[in-house]
Tab-separated table of C-alpha atoms in Angstrom:
chain	number	residue	atom	x	y	z
A	267	UNK	CA	110.590	67.396	89.108
A	268	UNK	CA	107.681	69.439	87.710
A	269	UNK	CA	106.900	72.699	89.406
A	270	UNK	CA	103.590	72.959	91.162
A	271	UNK	CA	101.378	75.847	90.226
A	272	UNK	CA	101.883	78.722	92.589
A	273	UNK	CA	98.996	79.366	94.870
A	274	UNK	CA	97.533	82.784	94.533
A	275	UNK	CA	97.924	84.721	97.717
A	276	UNK	CA	96.210	87.923	98.595
A	277	UNK	CA	98.709	90.726	98.562
A	278	UNK	CA	97.760	93.723	100.614
A	279	UNK	CA	97.801	96.829	98.478
A	280	UNK	CA	99.184	99.993	99.951
A	281	UNK	CA	96.663	102.723	100.309
A	282	UNK	CA	97.413	105.492	97.881
A	283	UNK	CA	98.532	108.612	99.660
A	284	UNK	CA	96.315	111.556	98.822
A	285	UNK	CA	98.366	114.404	97.408
A	286	UNK	CA	97.789	117.867	98.752
A	287	UNK	CA	96.941	120.099	95.783
A	288	UNK	CA	98.623	123.005	97.586
A	289	UNK	CA	101.937	121.176	97.946
A	290	UNK	CA	104.771	122.534	95.792
A	291	UNK	CA	105.513	120.657	92.585
A	292	UNK	CA	108.726	118.619	92.558
A	293	UNK	CA	111.659	120.121	90.653
A	294	UNK	CA	112.478	118.959	87.137
A	295	UNK	CA	115.877	117.546	86.289
A	296	UNK	CA	118.102	118.785	83.468
A	297	UNK	CA	116.916	116.038	81.100
A	298	UNK	CA	113.269	116.929	81.686
A	299	UNK	CA	113.978	120.608	80.943
A	300	UNK	CA	115.655	119.486	77.725
A	301	UNK	CA	112.629	117.337	76.835
A	302	UNK	CA	110.259	120.263	77.412
A	303	UNK	CA	112.361	122.366	75.039
A	304	UNK	CA	112.782	119.808	72.266
A	305	UNK	CA	109.679	117.569	72.382
A	306	UNK	CA	107.506	119.710	70.070
A	307	UNK	CA	110.192	119.955	67.393
A	308	UNK	CA	110.742	116.171	67.536
A	309	UNK	CA	106.979	115.662	67.097
A	310	UNK	CA	106.896	118.005	64.092
A	311	UNK	CA	109.906	116.364	62.437
A	312	UNK	CA	108.520	112.857	63.055
A	313	UNK	CA	104.702	113.038	63.038
A	314	UNK	CA	104.215	109.251	62.945
A	315	UNK	CA	106.195	108.433	66.097
A	316	UNK	CA	104.452	106.976	69.128
A	317	UNK	CA	104.961	108.439	72.592
A	318	UNK	CA	107.457	105.669	73.372
A	319	UNK	CA	109.424	106.320	70.198
A	320	UNK	CA	109.466	110.056	70.901
A	321	UNK	CA	110.894	109.307	74.340
A	322	UNK	CA	113.599	107.138	72.806
A	323	UNK	CA	114.438	109.854	70.279
A	324	UNK	CA	114.672	112.449	73.047
A	325	UNK	CA	117.073	110.160	74.909
A	326	UNK	CA	119.236	109.818	71.809
A	327	UNK	CA	119.279	113.580	71.328
A	328	UNK	CA	120.184	114.144	74.983
A	329	UNK	CA	123.217	111.885	74.585
A	330	UNK	CA	124.315	113.998	71.613
A	331	UNK	CA	123.993	117.347	73.421
A	332	UNK	CA	127.357	118.955	74.170
A	333	UNK	CA	128.427	119.600	77.752
A	334	UNK	CA	128.255	123.331	77.020
A	335	UNK	CA	124.597	123.077	75.967
A	336	UNK	CA	123.777	120.804	78.916
A	337	UNK	CA	124.938	123.546	81.285
A	338	UNK	CA	121.861	125.571	80.301
A	339	UNK	CA	119.563	122.748	81.379
A	340	UNK	CA	121.603	121.977	84.486
A	341	UNK	CA	121.265	125.635	85.490
A	342	UNK	CA	117.486	125.507	84.945
A	343	UNK	CA	117.308	122.339	87.043
A	344	UNK	CA	119.319	123.952	89.839
A	345	UNK	CA	117.084	127.048	89.820
A	346	UNK	CA	113.992	124.847	89.882
A	347	UNK	CA	115.430	122.890	92.809
A	348	UNK	CA	116.009	126.142	94.712
A	349	UNK	CA	112.440	127.206	93.945
A	350	UNK	CA	111.148	123.885	95.235
A	351	UNK	CA	113.215	124.098	98.424
A	352	UNK	CA	111.894	127.599	99.179
A	353	UNK	CA	108.281	126.673	98.432
A	354	UNK	CA	108.605	123.422	100.348
A	355	UNK	CA	110.011	125.179	103.421
A	356	UNK	CA	107.175	127.718	103.370
A	357	UNK	CA	104.597	124.975	102.785
A	358	UNK	CA	105.922	122.812	105.628
A	359	UNK	CA	106.074	125.811	107.959
A	360	UNK	CA	102.424	126.594	107.227
A	361	UNK	CA	101.447	122.929	107.573
A	362	UNK	CA	103.179	122.706	110.968
A	363	UNK	CA	101.322	125.811	112.154
A	364	UNK	CA	98.035	124.157	111.197
A	365	UNK	CA	98.990	120.967	113.068
A	366	UNK	CA	99.944	122.936	116.185
A	367	UNK	CA	96.687	124.870	116.045
A	368	UNK	CA	94.694	121.636	115.693
A	369	UNK	CA	96.613	120.078	118.593
A	370	UNK	CA	95.928	123.110	120.788
A	371	UNK	CA	92.231	122.977	119.960
A	372	UNK	CA	92.130	119.274	120.722
A	373	UNK	CA	93.937	119.889	124.005
A	374	UNK	CA	91.318	122.456	124.963
A	375	UNK	CA	88.537	119.998	124.109
A	376	UNK	CA	90.125	117.274	126.258
A	377	UNK	CA	90.062	119.566	129.309
A	378	UNK	CA	86.311	120.054	128.929
A	379	UNK	CA	85.658	116.325	129.342
A	380	UNK	CA	87.289	116.209	132.812
A	381	UNK	CA	84.635	118.453	134.390
A	382	UNK	CA	81.846	115.887	134.119
């Protein structure tokens, strides 16, 4: 039995969440630290590679890295994670203070309406 053409249905797109520019940047993983270290040398050694091919080459190199050398990048990733956790805690604390202040101000404004 032949398949009928699928009807096109409107799919609701999610609204993109606006990022706060003051929010702390997410921590990088060990592989990403490795890529930051090695990417330029891979580009110089292979000037004709596309971005995709460079990514593949970086993946191959990562697989070849010894466990001893990976420890360096794992340590960087752990330190970056700690940095993120500290910054995130401070950021969220400040954000909560702002929300409480806004709620208090709104509460004060609501009381004014009852006098009419």
